mmCIF file with all atom_site columns, C-alpha atoms in Angstrom:
data_model
loop_
_atom_site.group_PDB
_atom_site.id
_atom_site.type_symbol
_atom_site.label_atom_id
_atom_site.label_alt_id
_atom_site.label_comp_id
_atom_site.label_asym_id
_atom_site.label_entity_id
_atom_site.label_seq_id
_atom_site.pdbx_PDB_ins_code
_atom_site.Cartn_x
_atom_site.Cartn_y
_atom_site.Cartn_z
_atom_site.occupancy
_atom_site.B_iso_or_equiv
_atom_site.pdbx_formal_charge
_atom_site.auth_seq_id
_atom_site.auth_comp_id
_atom_site.auth_asym_id
_atom_site.auth_atom_id
_atom_site.pdbx_PDB_model_num
ATOM 1   C CA . MET A 1 1   ? 20.468  -32.187 -16.243 1.00 0.00 ? 1   MET A CA 1
ATOM 2   C CA . LYS A 1 2   ? 17.618  -34.644 -16.687 1.00 0.00 ? 2   LYS A CA 1
ATOM 3   C CA . LYS A 1 3   ? 18.068  -37.422 -19.261 1.00 0.00 ? 3   LYS A CA 1
ATOM 4   C CA . ILE A 1 4   ? 15.007  -38.115 -21.388 1.00 0.00 ? 4   ILE A CA 1
ATOM 5   C CA . GLU A 1 5   ? 14.571  -41.099 -23.676 1.00 0.00 ? 5   GLU A CA 1
ATOM 6   C CA . ILE A 1 6   ? 13.536  -39.961 -27.156 1.00 0.00 ? 6   ILE A CA 1
ATOM 7   C CA . GLN A 1 7   ? 10.259  -41.897 -26.976 1.00 0.00 ? 7   GLN A CA 1
ATOM 8   C CA . ASN A 1 8   ? 9.354   -39.984 -23.757 1.00 0.00 ? 8   ASN A CA 1
ATOM 9   C CA . ILE A 1 9   ? 10.070  -36.456 -25.007 1.00 0.00 ? 9   ILE A CA 1
ATOM 10  C CA . GLY A 1 10  ? 6.398   -35.726 -25.777 1.00 0.00 ? 10  GLY A CA 1
ATOM 11  C CA . ASN A 1 11  ? 5.287   -36.733 -22.282 1.00 0.00 ? 11  ASN A CA 1
ATOM 12  C CA . PHE A 1 12  ? 8.118   -34.714 -20.760 1.00 0.00 ? 12  PHE A CA 1
ATOM 13  C CA . PHE A 1 13  ? 7.063   -31.509 -22.533 1.00 0.00 ? 13  PHE A CA 1
ATOM 14  C CA . ASN A 1 14  ? 3.372   -32.103 -21.802 1.00 0.00 ? 14  ASN A CA 1
ATOM 15  C CA . ASP A 1 15  ? 4.225   -32.403 -18.106 1.00 0.00 ? 15  ASP A CA 1
ATOM 16  C CA . GLU A 1 16  ? 6.332   -29.227 -18.259 1.00 0.00 ? 16  GLU A CA 1
ATOM 17  C CA . VAL A 1 17  ? 3.485   -27.241 -19.829 1.00 0.00 ? 17  VAL A CA 1
ATOM 18  C CA . ASP A 1 18  ? 0.968   -28.655 -17.327 1.00 0.00 ? 18  ASP A CA 1
ATOM 19  C CA . ASP A 1 19  ? 3.278   -27.550 -14.509 1.00 0.00 ? 19  ASP A CA 1
ATOM 20  C CA . LEU A 1 20  ? 3.410   -23.995 -15.916 1.00 0.00 ? 20  LEU A CA 1
ATOM 21  C CA . VAL A 1 21  ? -0.395  -23.896 -16.246 1.00 0.00 ? 21  VAL A CA 1
ATOM 22  C CA . LYS A 1 22  ? -0.754  -25.075 -12.646 1.00 0.00 ? 22  LYS A CA 1
ATOM 23  C CA . LEU A 1 23  ? 1.775   -22.497 -11.451 1.00 0.00 ? 23  LEU A CA 1
ATOM 24  C CA . ALA A 1 24  ? -0.073  -19.701 -13.270 1.00 0.00 ? 24  ALA A CA 1
ATOM 25  C CA . VAL A 1 25  ? -3.560  -20.677 -12.084 1.00 0.00 ? 25  VAL A CA 1
ATOM 26  C CA . LEU A 1 26  ? -2.729  -21.346 -8.441  1.00 0.00 ? 26  LEU A CA 1
ATOM 27  C CA . THR A 1 27  ? -0.370  -18.381 -8.097  1.00 0.00 ? 27  THR A CA 1
ATOM 28  C CA . LEU A 1 28  ? -2.970  -15.972 -9.468  1.00 0.00 ? 28  LEU A CA 1
ATOM 29  C CA . ASP A 1 29  ? -5.636  -17.457 -7.180  1.00 0.00 ? 29  ASP A CA 1
ATOM 30  C CA . SER A 1 30  ? -3.406  -17.012 -4.139  1.00 0.00 ? 30  SER A CA 1
ATOM 31  C CA . ARG A 1 31  ? -2.244  -13.493 -5.051  1.00 0.00 ? 31  ARG A CA 1
ATOM 32  C CA . ILE A 1 32  ? -5.762  -12.215 -5.810  1.00 0.00 ? 32  ILE A CA 1
ATOM 33  C CA . LYS A 1 33  ? -7.087  -13.609 -2.538  1.00 0.00 ? 33  LYS A CA 1
ATOM 34  C CA . GLN A 1 34  ? -4.224  -12.125 -0.523  1.00 0.00 ? 34  GLN A CA 1
ATOM 35  C CA . ALA A 1 35  ? -4.669  -8.744  -2.235  1.00 0.00 ? 35  ALA A CA 1
ATOM 36  C CA . SER A 1 36  ? -8.447  -8.720  -1.816  1.00 0.00 ? 36  SER A CA 1
ATOM 37  C CA . PRO A 1 37  ? -9.871  -6.232  0.664   1.00 0.00 ? 37  PRO A CA 1
ATOM 38  C CA . VAL A 1 38  ? -11.212 -7.875  3.796   1.00 0.00 ? 38  VAL A CA 1
ATOM 39  C CA . ASP A 1 39  ? -14.142 -6.714  5.881   1.00 0.00 ? 39  ASP A CA 1
ATOM 40  C CA . THR A 1 40  ? -16.197 -9.815  6.672   1.00 0.00 ? 40  THR A CA 1
ATOM 41  C CA . GLY A 1 41  ? -14.107 -12.101 4.429   1.00 0.00 ? 41  GLY A CA 1
ATOM 42  C CA . ARG A 1 42  ? -17.060 -12.819 2.129   1.00 0.00 ? 42  ARG A CA 1
ATOM 43  C CA . PHE A 1 43  ? -15.518 -11.135 -0.911  1.00 0.00 ? 43  PHE A CA 1
ATOM 44  C CA . ARG A 1 44  ? -12.131 -12.835 -0.590  1.00 0.00 ? 44  ARG A CA 1
ATOM 45  C CA . MET A 1 45  ? -13.609 -16.281 0.040   1.00 0.00 ? 45  MET A CA 1
ATOM 46  C CA . ASN A 1 46  ? -15.865 -16.088 -3.038  1.00 0.00 ? 46  ASN A CA 1
ATOM 47  C CA . TRP A 1 47  ? -12.979 -16.237 -5.530  1.00 0.00 ? 47  TRP A CA 1
ATOM 48  C CA . GLN A 1 48  ? -13.485 -19.527 -7.385  1.00 0.00 ? 48  GLN A CA 1
ATOM 49  C CA . LEU A 1 49  ? -11.532 -21.374 -10.076 1.00 0.00 ? 49  LEU A CA 1
ATOM 50  C CA . THR A 1 50  ? -13.253 -23.045 -13.014 1.00 0.00 ? 50  THR A CA 1
ATOM 51  C CA . GLU A 1 51  ? -12.131 -25.067 -15.992 1.00 0.00 ? 51  GLU A CA 1
ATOM 52  C CA . ASN A 1 52  ? -13.846 -24.267 -19.302 1.00 0.00 ? 52  ASN A CA 1
ATOM 53  C CA . LYS A 1 53  ? -16.721 -22.604 -17.448 1.00 0.00 ? 53  LYS A CA 1
ATOM 54  C CA . ASN A 1 54  ? -17.407 -18.904 -16.900 1.00 0.00 ? 54  ASN A CA 1
ATOM 55  C CA . SER A 1 55  ? -19.977 -18.782 -14.123 1.00 0.00 ? 55  SER A CA 1
ATOM 56  C CA . VAL A 1 56  ? -20.232 -19.905 -10.505 1.00 0.00 ? 56  VAL A CA 1
ATOM 57  C CA . SER A 1 57  ? -22.619 -19.539 -7.584  1.00 0.00 ? 57  SER A CA 1
ATOM 58  C CA . GLU A 1 58  ? -21.965 -17.593 -4.414  1.00 0.00 ? 58  GLU A CA 1
ATOM 59  C CA . ILE A 1 59  ? -20.264 -19.424 -1.578  1.00 0.00 ? 59  ILE A CA 1
ATOM 60  C CA . GLY A 1 60  ? -22.050 -19.149 1.756   1.00 0.00 ? 60  GLY A CA 1
ATOM 61  C CA . GLY A 1 61  ? -20.264 -18.660 5.069   1.00 0.00 ? 61  GLY A CA 1
ATOM 62  C CA . PRO A 1 62  ? -18.719 -18.995 7.468   1.00 0.00 ? 62  PRO A CA 1
ATOM 63  C CA . PHE A 1 63  ? -16.103 -16.523 6.260   1.00 0.00 ? 63  PHE A CA 1
ATOM 64  C CA . ASN A 1 64  ? -12.645 -15.836 7.610   1.00 0.00 ? 64  ASN A CA 1
ATOM 65  C CA . ASN A 1 65  ? -12.061 -12.109 8.126   1.00 0.00 ? 65  ASN A CA 1
ATOM 66  C CA . SER A 1 66  ? -8.404  -12.405 9.136   1.00 0.00 ? 66  SER A CA 1
ATOM 67  C CA . LYS A 1 67  ? -6.311  -10.509 6.570   1.00 0.00 ? 67  LYS A CA 1
ATOM 68  C CA . ASN A 1 68  ? -3.495  -13.048 7.021   1.00 0.00 ? 68  ASN A CA 1
ATOM 69  C CA . ALA A 1 69  ? -5.646  -16.131 6.444   1.00 0.00 ? 69  ALA A CA 1
ATOM 70  C CA . ILE A 1 70  ? -4.533  -18.447 3.654   1.00 0.00 ? 70  ILE A CA 1
ATOM 71  C CA . ILE A 1 71  ? -7.601  -19.348 1.604   1.00 0.00 ? 71  ILE A CA 1
ATOM 72  C CA . PRO A 1 72  ? -7.153  -22.569 -0.400  1.00 0.00 ? 72  PRO A CA 1
ATOM 73  C CA . PRO A 1 73  ? -8.204  -22.707 -4.055  1.00 0.00 ? 73  PRO A CA 1
ATOM 74  C CA . ALA A 1 74  ? -11.927 -23.289 -4.615  1.00 0.00 ? 74  ALA A CA 1
ATOM 75  C CA . LYS A 1 75  ? -11.759 -25.555 -7.671  1.00 0.00 ? 75  LYS A CA 1
ATOM 76  C CA . ILE A 1 76  ? -15.365 -25.830 -8.794  1.00 0.00 ? 76  ILE A CA 1
ATOM 77  C CA . ASN A 1 77  ? -15.429 -28.369 -11.615 1.00 0.00 ? 77  ASN A CA 1
ATOM 78  C CA . TYR A 1 78  ? -11.974 -29.957 -11.870 1.00 0.00 ? 78  TYR A CA 1
ATOM 79  C CA . GLN A 1 79  ? -9.097  -31.442 -9.860  1.00 0.00 ? 79  GLN A CA 1
ATOM 80  C CA . ASN A 1 80  ? -5.843  -30.833 -11.771 1.00 0.00 ? 80  ASN A CA 1
ATOM 81  C CA . GLU A 1 81  ? -4.782  -28.071 -14.129 1.00 0.00 ? 81  GLU A CA 1
ATOM 82  C CA . LYS A 1 82  ? -3.926  -29.290 -17.643 1.00 0.00 ? 82  LYS A CA 1
ATOM 83  C CA . ALA A 1 83  ? -2.786  -27.486 -20.783 1.00 0.00 ? 83  ALA A CA 1
ATOM 84  C CA . GLY A 1 84  ? -5.476  -26.977 -23.407 1.00 0.00 ? 84  GLY A CA 1
ATOM 85  C CA . ASN A 1 85  ? -8.183  -25.856 -20.982 1.00 0.00 ? 85  ASN A CA 1
ATOM 86  C CA . ILE A 1 86  ? -9.377  -22.373 -20.115 1.00 0.00 ? 86  ILE A CA 1
ATOM 87  C CA . TYR A 1 87  ? -9.162  -21.503 -16.422 1.00 0.00 ? 87  TYR A CA 1
ATOM 88  C CA . SER A 1 88  ? -11.156 -18.638 -14.950 1.00 0.00 ? 88  SER A CA 1
ATOM 89  C CA . LEU A 1 89  ? -10.916 -16.979 -11.549 1.00 0.00 ? 89  LEU A CA 1
ATOM 90  C CA . ILE A 1 90  ? -14.414 -15.705 -10.832 1.00 0.00 ? 90  ILE A CA 1
ATOM 91  C CA . ASN A 1 91  ? -15.994 -13.779 -7.990  1.00 0.00 ? 91  ASN A CA 1
ATOM 92  C CA . PRO A 1 92  ? -19.794 -13.951 -8.399  1.00 0.00 ? 92  PRO A CA 1
ATOM 93  C CA . LEU A 1 93  ? -20.690 -11.344 -5.782  1.00 0.00 ? 93  LEU A CA 1
ATOM 94  C CA . PRO A 1 94  ? -22.732 -8.486  -7.243  1.00 0.00 ? 94  PRO A CA 1
ATOM 95  C CA . TYR A 1 95  ? -20.254 -5.884  -6.001  1.00 0.00 ? 95  TYR A CA 1
ATOM 96  C CA . SER A 1 96  ? -17.039 -7.612  -7.178  1.00 0.00 ? 96  SER A CA 1
ATOM 97  C CA . GLU A 1 97  ? -16.721 -5.510  -10.345 1.00 0.00 ? 97  GLU A CA 1
ATOM 98  C CA . ALA A 1 98  ? -17.001 -2.314  -8.294  1.00 0.00 ? 98  ALA A CA 1
ATOM 99  C CA . VAL A 1 99  ? -14.469 -3.520  -5.698  1.00 0.00 ? 99  VAL A CA 1
ATOM 100 C CA . CYS A 1 100 ? -11.968 -4.646  -8.336  1.00 0.00 ? 100 CYS A CA 1
ATOM 101 C CA . PHE A 1 101 ? -12.298 -2.099  -11.118 1.00 0.00 ? 101 PHE A CA 1
ATOM 102 C CA . GLY A 1 102 ? -14.459 0.767   -9.865  1.00 0.00 ? 102 GLY A CA 1
ATOM 103 C CA . THR A 1 103 ? -17.046 0.098   -12.573 1.00 0.00 ? 103 THR A CA 1
ATOM 104 C CA . ASN A 1 104 ? -20.719 -0.722  -12.120 1.00 0.00 ? 104 ASN A CA 1
ATOM 105 C CA . THR A 1 105 ? -20.580 0.995   -8.728  1.00 0.00 ? 105 THR A CA 1
ATOM 106 C CA . PRO A 1 106 ? -23.570 1.231   -6.403  1.00 0.00 ? 106 PRO A CA 1
ATOM 107 C CA . PRO A 1 107 ? -25.310 4.618   -6.066  1.00 0.00 ? 107 PRO A CA 1
ATOM 108 C CA . SER A 1 108 ? -23.793 5.097   -2.598  1.00 0.00 ? 108 SER A CA 1
ATOM 109 C CA . TRP A 1 109 ? -20.325 5.300   -4.218  1.00 0.00 ? 109 TRP A CA 1
ATOM 110 C CA . LYS A 1 110 ? -21.403 8.324   -6.293  1.00 0.00 ? 110 LYS A CA 1
ATOM 111 C CA . ASN A 1 111 ? -19.692 7.004   -9.456  1.00 0.00 ? 111 ASN A CA 1
ATOM 112 C CA . SER A 1 112 ? -16.230 6.863   -7.891  1.00 0.00 ? 112 SER A CA 1
ATOM 113 C CA . PHE A 1 113 ? -13.980 4.053   -6.694  1.00 0.00 ? 113 PHE A CA 1
ATOM 114 C CA . LYS A 1 114 ? -14.019 3.562   -2.916  1.00 0.00 ? 114 LYS A CA 1
ATOM 115 C CA . SER A 1 115 ? -11.236 1.851   -0.986  1.00 0.00 ? 115 SER A CA 1
ATOM 116 C CA . LYS A 1 116 ? -10.588 1.708   2.745   1.00 0.00 ? 116 LYS A CA 1
ATOM 117 C CA . ASP A 1 117 ? -6.938  0.834   2.182   1.00 0.00 ? 117 ASP A CA 1
ATOM 118 C CA . ASN A 1 118 ? -5.930  3.316   -0.541  1.00 0.00 ? 118 ASN A CA 1
ATOM 119 C CA . ARG A 1 119 ? -5.877  0.777   -3.365  1.00 0.00 ? 119 ARG A CA 1
ATOM 120 C CA . SER A 1 120 ? -6.602  1.947   -6.880  1.00 0.00 ? 120 SER A CA 1
ATOM 121 C CA . ALA A 1 121 ? -9.238  0.692   -9.280  1.00 0.00 ? 121 ALA A CA 1
ATOM 122 C CA . GLY A 1 122 ? -7.906  -2.180  -11.363 1.00 0.00 ? 122 GLY A CA 1
ATOM 123 C CA . TRP A 1 123 ? -5.765  -3.643  -8.584  1.00 0.00 ? 123 TRP A CA 1
ATOM 124 C CA . PRO A 1 124 ? -6.254  -7.256  -9.845  1.00 0.00 ? 124 PRO A CA 1
ATOM 125 C CA . LEU A 1 125 ? -4.389  -6.330  -13.049 1.00 0.00 ? 125 LEU A CA 1
ATOM 126 C CA . LYS A 1 126 ? -1.232  -5.732  -10.994 1.00 0.00 ? 126 LYS A CA 1
ATOM 127 C CA . GLU A 1 127 ? -1.514  -9.275  -9.682  1.00 0.00 ? 127 GLU A CA 1
ATOM 128 C CA . VAL A 1 128 ? -1.967  -10.641 -13.208 1.00 0.00 ? 128 VAL A CA 1
ATOM 129 C CA . ALA A 1 129 ? 1.165   -8.781  -14.332 1.00 0.00 ? 129 ALA A CA 1
ATOM 130 C CA . ALA A 1 130 ? 3.114   -10.198 -11.378 1.00 0.00 ? 130 ALA A CA 1
ATOM 131 C CA . VAL A 1 131 ? 2.042   -13.741 -12.290 1.00 0.00 ? 131 VAL A CA 1
ATOM 132 C CA . VAL A 1 132 ? 3.113   -13.182 -15.904 1.00 0.00 ? 132 VAL A CA 1
ATOM 133 C CA . ARG A 1 133 ? 6.583   -12.221 -14.617 1.00 0.00 ? 133 ARG A CA 1
ATOM 134 C CA . ILE A 1 134 ? 6.690   -15.338 -12.423 1.00 0.00 ? 134 ILE A CA 1
ATOM 135 C CA . ILE A 1 135 ? 5.744   -17.593 -15.347 1.00 0.00 ? 135 ILE A CA 1
ATOM 136 C CA . ASN A 1 136 ? 8.276   -15.955 -17.658 1.00 0.00 ? 136 ASN A CA 1
ATOM 137 C CA . LYS A 1 137 ? 10.963  -16.489 -15.052 1.00 0.00 ? 137 LYS A CA 1
ATOM 138 C CA . ALA A 1 138 ? 9.943   -20.133 -14.578 1.00 0.00 ? 138 ALA A CA 1
ATOM 139 C CA . GLN A 1 139 ? 10.012  -20.697 -18.353 1.00 0.00 ? 139 GLN A CA 1
ATOM 140 C CA . SER A 1 140 ? 13.490  -19.250 -18.682 1.00 0.00 ? 140 SER A CA 1
ATOM 141 C CA . LYS A 1 141 ? 14.827  -21.768 -16.134 1.00 0.00 ? 141 LYS A CA 1
ATOM 142 C CA . ASN A 1 142 ? 13.748  -24.729 -18.294 1.00 0.00 ? 142 ASN A CA 1
#
């Protein structure tokens, strides 16, 4: 068990919360990228993290189309995750909504969700739920 001087208790808890925020943000980024469908790699590599910002520009190539590639976080306007900020994971590609949720689909999809690998519309929500479980488990250990 860690001993904490009473005058340092505030800093200790701030650090603990910052660690949970970092775990949530980076775990979701990694899980969404690994779950993303890969053709050319453009879609997966355009996932970007922002702090207190809700828009990003497209990332140009080259893209990695290996399904097993580990894509590092693309932190657009910050370096370290801190409590009290709003973090967004954004994919600015015009077809990202269709690929993720089956909404706003192009005419060629004939108003239905298309997937080459039998995934269902809304697949990112499963990753969000998994991250919530991870964070809850991490909280219960402290």
